[in-house]
Coordinates of C-alpha atoms in Angstrom, one line a residue:
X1 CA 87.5 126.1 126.9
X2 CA 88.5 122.5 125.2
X3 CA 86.0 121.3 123.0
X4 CA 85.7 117.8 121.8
X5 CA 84.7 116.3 118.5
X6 CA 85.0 113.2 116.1
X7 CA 87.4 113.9 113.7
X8 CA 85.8 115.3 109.7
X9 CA 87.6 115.0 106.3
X10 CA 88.4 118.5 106.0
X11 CA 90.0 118.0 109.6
X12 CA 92.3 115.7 108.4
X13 CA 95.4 117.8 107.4
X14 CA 95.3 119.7 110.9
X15 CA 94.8 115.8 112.9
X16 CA 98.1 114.8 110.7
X17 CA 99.9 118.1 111.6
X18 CA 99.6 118.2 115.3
X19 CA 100.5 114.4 115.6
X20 CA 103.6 114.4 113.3
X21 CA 104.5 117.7 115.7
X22 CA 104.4 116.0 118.6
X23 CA 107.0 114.2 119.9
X24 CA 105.2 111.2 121.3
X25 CA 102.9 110.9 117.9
X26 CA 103.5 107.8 116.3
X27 CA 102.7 106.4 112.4
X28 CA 99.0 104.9 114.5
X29 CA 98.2 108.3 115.3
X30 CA 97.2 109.3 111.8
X31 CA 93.9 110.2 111.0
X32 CA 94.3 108.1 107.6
X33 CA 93.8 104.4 110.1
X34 CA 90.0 105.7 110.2
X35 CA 89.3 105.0 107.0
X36 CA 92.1 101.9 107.0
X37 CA 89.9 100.2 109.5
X38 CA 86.3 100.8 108.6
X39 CA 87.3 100.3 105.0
X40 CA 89.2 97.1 105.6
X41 CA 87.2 95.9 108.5
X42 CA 83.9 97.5 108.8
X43 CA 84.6 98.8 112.5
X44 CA 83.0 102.2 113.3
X45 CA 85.9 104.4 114.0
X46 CA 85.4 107.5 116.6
X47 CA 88.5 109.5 116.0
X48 CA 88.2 112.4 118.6
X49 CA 89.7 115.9 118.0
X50 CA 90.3 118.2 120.4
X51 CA 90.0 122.4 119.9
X52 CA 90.7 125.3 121.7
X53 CA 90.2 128.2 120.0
X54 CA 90.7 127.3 116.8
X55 CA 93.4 125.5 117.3
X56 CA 94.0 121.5 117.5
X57 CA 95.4 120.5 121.3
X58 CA 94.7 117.2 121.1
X59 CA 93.5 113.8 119.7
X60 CA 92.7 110.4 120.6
X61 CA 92.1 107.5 117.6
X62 CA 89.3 104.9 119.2
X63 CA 87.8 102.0 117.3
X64 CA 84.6 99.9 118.8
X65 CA 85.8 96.3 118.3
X66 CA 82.5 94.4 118.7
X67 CA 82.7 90.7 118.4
X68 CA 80.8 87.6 119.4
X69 CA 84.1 85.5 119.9
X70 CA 85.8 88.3 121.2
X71 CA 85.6 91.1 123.0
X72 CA 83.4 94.5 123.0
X73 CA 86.0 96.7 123.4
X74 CA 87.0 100.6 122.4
X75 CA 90.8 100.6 121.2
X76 CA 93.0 103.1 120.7
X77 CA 94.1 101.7 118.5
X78 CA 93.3 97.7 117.0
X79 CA 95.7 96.5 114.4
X80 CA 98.4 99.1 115.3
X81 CA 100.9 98.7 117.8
X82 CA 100.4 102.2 119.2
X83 CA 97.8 104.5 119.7
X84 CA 96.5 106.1 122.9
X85 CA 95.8 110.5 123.5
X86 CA 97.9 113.1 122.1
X87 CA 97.6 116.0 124.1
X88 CA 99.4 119.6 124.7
X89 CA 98.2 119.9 127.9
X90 CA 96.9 117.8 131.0
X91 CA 93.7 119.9 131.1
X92 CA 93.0 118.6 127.2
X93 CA 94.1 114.9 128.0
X94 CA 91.8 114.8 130.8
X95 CA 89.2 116.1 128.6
X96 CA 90.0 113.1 125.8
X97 CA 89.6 110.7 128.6
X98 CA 86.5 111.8 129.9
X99 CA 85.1 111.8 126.5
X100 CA 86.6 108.1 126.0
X101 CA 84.2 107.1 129.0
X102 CA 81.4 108.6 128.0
X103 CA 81.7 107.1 124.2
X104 CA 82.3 104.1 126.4
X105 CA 79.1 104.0 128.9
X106 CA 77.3 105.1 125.5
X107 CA 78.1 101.7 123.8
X108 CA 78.4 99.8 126.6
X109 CA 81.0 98.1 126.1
X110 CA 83.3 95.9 128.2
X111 CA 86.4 97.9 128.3
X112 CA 88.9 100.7 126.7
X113 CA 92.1 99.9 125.9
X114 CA 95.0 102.1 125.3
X115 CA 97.8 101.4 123.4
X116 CA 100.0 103.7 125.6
X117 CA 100.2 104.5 129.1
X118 CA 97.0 105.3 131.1
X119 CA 96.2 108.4 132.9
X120 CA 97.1 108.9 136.3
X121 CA 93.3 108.3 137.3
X122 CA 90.9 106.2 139.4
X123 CA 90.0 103.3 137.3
X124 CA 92.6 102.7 135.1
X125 CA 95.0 100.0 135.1
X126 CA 98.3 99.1 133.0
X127 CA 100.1 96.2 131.9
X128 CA 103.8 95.9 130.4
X129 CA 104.4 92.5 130.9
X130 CA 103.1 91.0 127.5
X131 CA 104.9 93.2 124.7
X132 CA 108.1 94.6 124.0
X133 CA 109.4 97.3 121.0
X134 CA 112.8 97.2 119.4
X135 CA 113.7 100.6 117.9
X136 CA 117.8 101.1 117.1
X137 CA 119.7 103.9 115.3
X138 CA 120.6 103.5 111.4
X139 CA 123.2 104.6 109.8
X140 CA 123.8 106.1 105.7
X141 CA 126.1 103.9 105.0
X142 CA 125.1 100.3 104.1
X143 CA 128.2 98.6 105.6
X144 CA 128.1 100.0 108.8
X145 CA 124.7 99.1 109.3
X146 CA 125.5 95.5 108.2
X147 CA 128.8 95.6 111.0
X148 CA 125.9 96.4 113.4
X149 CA 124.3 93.2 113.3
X150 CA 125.5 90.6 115.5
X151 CA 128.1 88.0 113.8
X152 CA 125.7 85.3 113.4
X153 CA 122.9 87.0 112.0
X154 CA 125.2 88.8 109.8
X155 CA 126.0 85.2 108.6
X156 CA 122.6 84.8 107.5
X157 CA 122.1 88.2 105.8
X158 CA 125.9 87.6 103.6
X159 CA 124.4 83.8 103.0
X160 CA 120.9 85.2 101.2
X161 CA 122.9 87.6 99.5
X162 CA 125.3 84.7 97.9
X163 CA 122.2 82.8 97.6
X164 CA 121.1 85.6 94.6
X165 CA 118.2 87.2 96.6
X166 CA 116.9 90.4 95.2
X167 CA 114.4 93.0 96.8
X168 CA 112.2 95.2 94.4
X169 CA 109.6 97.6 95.3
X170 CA 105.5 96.6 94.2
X171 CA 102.8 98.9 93.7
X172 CA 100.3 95.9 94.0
X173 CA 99.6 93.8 97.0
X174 CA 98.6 90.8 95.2
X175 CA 102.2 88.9 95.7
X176 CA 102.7 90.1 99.2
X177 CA 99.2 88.8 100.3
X178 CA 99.9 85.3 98.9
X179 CA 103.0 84.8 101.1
X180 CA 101.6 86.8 104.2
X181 CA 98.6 84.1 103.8
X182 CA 100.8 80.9 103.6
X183 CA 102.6 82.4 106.9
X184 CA 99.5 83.5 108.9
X185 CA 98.0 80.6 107.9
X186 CA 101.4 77.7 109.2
X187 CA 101.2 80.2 112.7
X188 CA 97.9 79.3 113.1
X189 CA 96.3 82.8 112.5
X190 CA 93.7 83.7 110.3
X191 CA 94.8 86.1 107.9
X192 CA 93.7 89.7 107.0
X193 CA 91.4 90.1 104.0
X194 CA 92.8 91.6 101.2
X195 CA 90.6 94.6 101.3
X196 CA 92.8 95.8 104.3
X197 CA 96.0 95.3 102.1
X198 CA 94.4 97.4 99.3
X199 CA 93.2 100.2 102.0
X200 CA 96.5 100.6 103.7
X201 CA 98.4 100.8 100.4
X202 CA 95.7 103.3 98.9
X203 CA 95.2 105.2 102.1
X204 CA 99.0 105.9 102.9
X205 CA 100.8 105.6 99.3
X206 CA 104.3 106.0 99.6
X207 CA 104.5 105.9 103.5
X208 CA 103.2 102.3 102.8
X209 CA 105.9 100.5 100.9
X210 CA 106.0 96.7 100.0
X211 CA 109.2 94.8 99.6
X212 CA 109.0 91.0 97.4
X213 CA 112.6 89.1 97.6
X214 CA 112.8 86.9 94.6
X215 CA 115.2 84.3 93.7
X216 CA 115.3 84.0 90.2
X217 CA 111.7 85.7 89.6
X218 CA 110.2 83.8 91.7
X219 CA 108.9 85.4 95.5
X220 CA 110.3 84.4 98.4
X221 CA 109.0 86.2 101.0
X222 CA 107.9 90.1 101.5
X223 CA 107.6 92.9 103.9
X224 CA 105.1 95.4 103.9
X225 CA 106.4 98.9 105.7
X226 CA 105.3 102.1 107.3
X227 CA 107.4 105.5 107.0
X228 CA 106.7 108.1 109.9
X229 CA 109.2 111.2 110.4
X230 CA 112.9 110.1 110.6
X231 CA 111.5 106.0 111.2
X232 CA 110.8 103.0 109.3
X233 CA 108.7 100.2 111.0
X234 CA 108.4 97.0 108.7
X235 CA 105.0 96.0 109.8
X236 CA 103.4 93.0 108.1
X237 CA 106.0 89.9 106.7
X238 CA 105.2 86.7 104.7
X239 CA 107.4 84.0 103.6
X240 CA 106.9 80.9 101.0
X241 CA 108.3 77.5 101.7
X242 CA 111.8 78.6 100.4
X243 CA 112.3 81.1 102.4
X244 CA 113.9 79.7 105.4
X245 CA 116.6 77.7 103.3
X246 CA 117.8 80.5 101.5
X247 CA 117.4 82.5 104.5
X248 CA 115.1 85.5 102.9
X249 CA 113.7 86.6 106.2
X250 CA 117.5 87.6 107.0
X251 CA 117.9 89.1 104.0
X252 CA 114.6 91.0 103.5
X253 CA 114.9 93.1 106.8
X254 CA 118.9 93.9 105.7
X255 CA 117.1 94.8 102.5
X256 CA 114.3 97.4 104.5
X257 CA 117.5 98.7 106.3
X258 CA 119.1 99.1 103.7
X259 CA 116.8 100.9 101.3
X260 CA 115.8 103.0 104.5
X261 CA 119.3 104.5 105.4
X262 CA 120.7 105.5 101.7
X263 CA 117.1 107.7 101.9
X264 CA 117.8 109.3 105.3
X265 CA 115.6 107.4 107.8
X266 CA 117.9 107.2 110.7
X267 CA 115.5 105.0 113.1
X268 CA 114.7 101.1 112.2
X269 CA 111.4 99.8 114.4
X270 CA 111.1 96.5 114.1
X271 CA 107.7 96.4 116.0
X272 CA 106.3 95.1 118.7
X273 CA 106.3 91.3 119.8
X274 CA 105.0 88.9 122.3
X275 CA 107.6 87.9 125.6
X276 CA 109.0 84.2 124.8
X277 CA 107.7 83.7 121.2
X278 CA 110.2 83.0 118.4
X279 CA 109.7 86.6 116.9
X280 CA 110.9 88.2 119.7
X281 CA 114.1 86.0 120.0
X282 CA 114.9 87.1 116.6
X283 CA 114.9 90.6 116.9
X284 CA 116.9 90.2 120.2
X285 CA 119.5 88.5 117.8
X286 CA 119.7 91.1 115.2
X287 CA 120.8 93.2 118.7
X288 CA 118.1 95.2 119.0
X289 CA 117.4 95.7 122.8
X290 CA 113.7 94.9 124.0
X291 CA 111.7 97.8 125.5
X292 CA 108.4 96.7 127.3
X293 CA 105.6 98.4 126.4
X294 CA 102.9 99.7 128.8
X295 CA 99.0 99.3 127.2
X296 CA 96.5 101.1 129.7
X297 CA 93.2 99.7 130.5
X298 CA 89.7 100.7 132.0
X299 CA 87.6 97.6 132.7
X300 CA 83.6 98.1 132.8
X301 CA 83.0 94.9 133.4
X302 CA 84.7 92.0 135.1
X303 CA 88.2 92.5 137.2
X304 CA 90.4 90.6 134.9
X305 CA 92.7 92.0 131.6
X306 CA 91.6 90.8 128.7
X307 CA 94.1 88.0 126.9
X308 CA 93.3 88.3 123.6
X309 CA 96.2 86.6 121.8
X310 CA 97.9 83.4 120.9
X311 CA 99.9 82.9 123.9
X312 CA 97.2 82.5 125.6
X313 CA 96.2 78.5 126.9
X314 CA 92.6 78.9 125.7
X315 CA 93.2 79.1 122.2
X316 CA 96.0 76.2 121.6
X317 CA 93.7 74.1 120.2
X318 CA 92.3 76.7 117.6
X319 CA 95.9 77.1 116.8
X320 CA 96.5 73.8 115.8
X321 CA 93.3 73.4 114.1
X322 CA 93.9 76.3 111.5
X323 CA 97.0 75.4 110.8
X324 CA 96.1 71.7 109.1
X325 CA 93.4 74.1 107.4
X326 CA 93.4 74.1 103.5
X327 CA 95.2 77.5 102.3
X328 CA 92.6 78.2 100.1
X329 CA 89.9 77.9 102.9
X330 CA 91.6 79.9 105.5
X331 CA 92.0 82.7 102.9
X332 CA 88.0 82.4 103.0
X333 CA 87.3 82.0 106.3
X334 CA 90.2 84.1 108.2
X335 CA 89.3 87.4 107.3
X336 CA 85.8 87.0 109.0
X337 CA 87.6 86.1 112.2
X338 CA 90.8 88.1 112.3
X339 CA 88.5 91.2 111.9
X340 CA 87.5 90.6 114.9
X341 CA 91.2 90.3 117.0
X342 CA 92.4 93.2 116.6

């Protein structure tokens, strides 16, 4: 028999163990994003454990993302680029699904969302047109990871380093929150609240590691990045006005890379971006291939996916709004709202 429950501290170790075992576990599968998200959010997290006979088979990470601008939603998993079941078997994934609905019908909400395929089951639907991942192979040896990057953006990386950048490690968050804010901010996103900054870095320590570039003590720009495994995944950037002139952006990844192959990661993930937006051209030119990504869905209500982001129509004009917004205002207001997008 597979039992289902939501996930307890003492639990936590075991959760950890049998995603970081499983092949298709990913650095969103941790049990540590429960207390990332209701700590930096306030969202009530239902992580879902599944036992047979003592032993873990399965888990599935859902968060109820209730908003009045947006949706009413359980996510497996918000703020994360992956998430989804974990499952040894088809008898205990079926078993996490079913107990997805029923969390579902029993908050009524409008829909679940997956952050990995669906299930093979009546009901559920997919889409992979809207994101892609770019995961590529790194190597020890700093030089041959630098002759991997395609000639022009090579260029770029050569002309921060002659331009003096340098890339040191913080403990704190402070630095790195007032550049990501000055970059959500000219995007036209509202930006995280710092408490989420503070969580992550408290939550995951070391596997959490933020990267400032400075030119001449002063910061430039800086990268906030997740270790799972064999993988690095820089995960949350922000740049000053500088930035672009003394190409830091180029530099600051090299510097990730870097860093990350000298300590034996052998994977670089640059995350996940949007079809057609500027992001995902630049990955493209540091050669890393695009791989679409397929998010499941099971629509309670209404027949149409949900299009909660900034490519879509309906929120141009918020866009270009927030972006004439005063700095220190949007660092006020944003959090309140971005809570809700996850």
């Amino acid at each position: 028999m597979t039992a289902i429950r939501e996930l307890t501290d003492s639990d936590r170790q075991r959760w950890d163990e049998f995603v970081v075992g499983r092949a298709e576990g990913t650095f969103f599968h941790r049990a540590g994003w429960r207390d990332v998200i209701e700590r930096g959010f306030g969202h009530k997290a239902h992580y879902l454990l599944a036992e047979s006979n003592g032993r873990v088979t399965g888990v599935l990470p859902l968060v109820h993302l209730k908003s009045m601008l947006f949706a009413n939603a359980l996510i497996s998993t918000p703020f994360c680029v992956g998430g989804g079941p974990l499952a040894e078997d088809e008898t205990t994934r079926a078993a996490l699904d079913r107990a997805a609905l029923d969390l579902a019908d029993e908050l009524d909400v409008d829909f679940v969302e997956y952050r990995s395929p669906p299930p093979p089951a009546a009901g559920w639907r997919s889409r992979s047109d809207l994101y892609c991942g770019f995961t590529r192979r790194i190597e020890a040896d700093p030089e041959r990871n630098l002759l991997a990057i395609p000639r022009k953006q090579r260029a770029e990386v050569r002309k921060g380093m002659k331009h003096g950048l340098t890339g040191e490690i913080d403990q704190d968050i402070d630095r790195f929150y007032d550049l990501f804010a000055s970059n959500v901010r000219h995007h036209g996103t509202p930006v995280f609240g710092r408490r989420y900054f503070r969580a992550l870095k408290e939550v995951f320590g070391d596997d959490c590691e933020i990267l400032i570039v400075t030119k001449d003590g002063r910061p430039i720009c800086g990268v906030i990045s997740f270790y799972f495994r064999d993988q690095v995944l820089p995960y949350y950037a922000g740049s000053g006005p500088q930035s672009r002139a003394l190409s830091g952006h180029e530099f600051m990844y090299w510097d990730v890379m870097r860093r990350a192959g000298e300590r034996g990661i052998r994977w670089f993930d640059f995350g996940r971006s949007k079809v057609g937006t500027g992001s995902f051209d630049f990955k493209k030119n540091w050669g890393f291939v695009p791989e679409p990504l397929t998010y499941g869905y099971y629509l309670r209500r209404g027949d149409t996916l949900p299009e909660f982001n900034p490519t879509n129509p309906r929120y141009r004009l918020f866009i270009a709004l927030w972006r004439r917004l005063p700095l220190g205002l949007s660092k006020v207001i944003g959090p309140w709202i971005a809570r809700s997008l996850g």
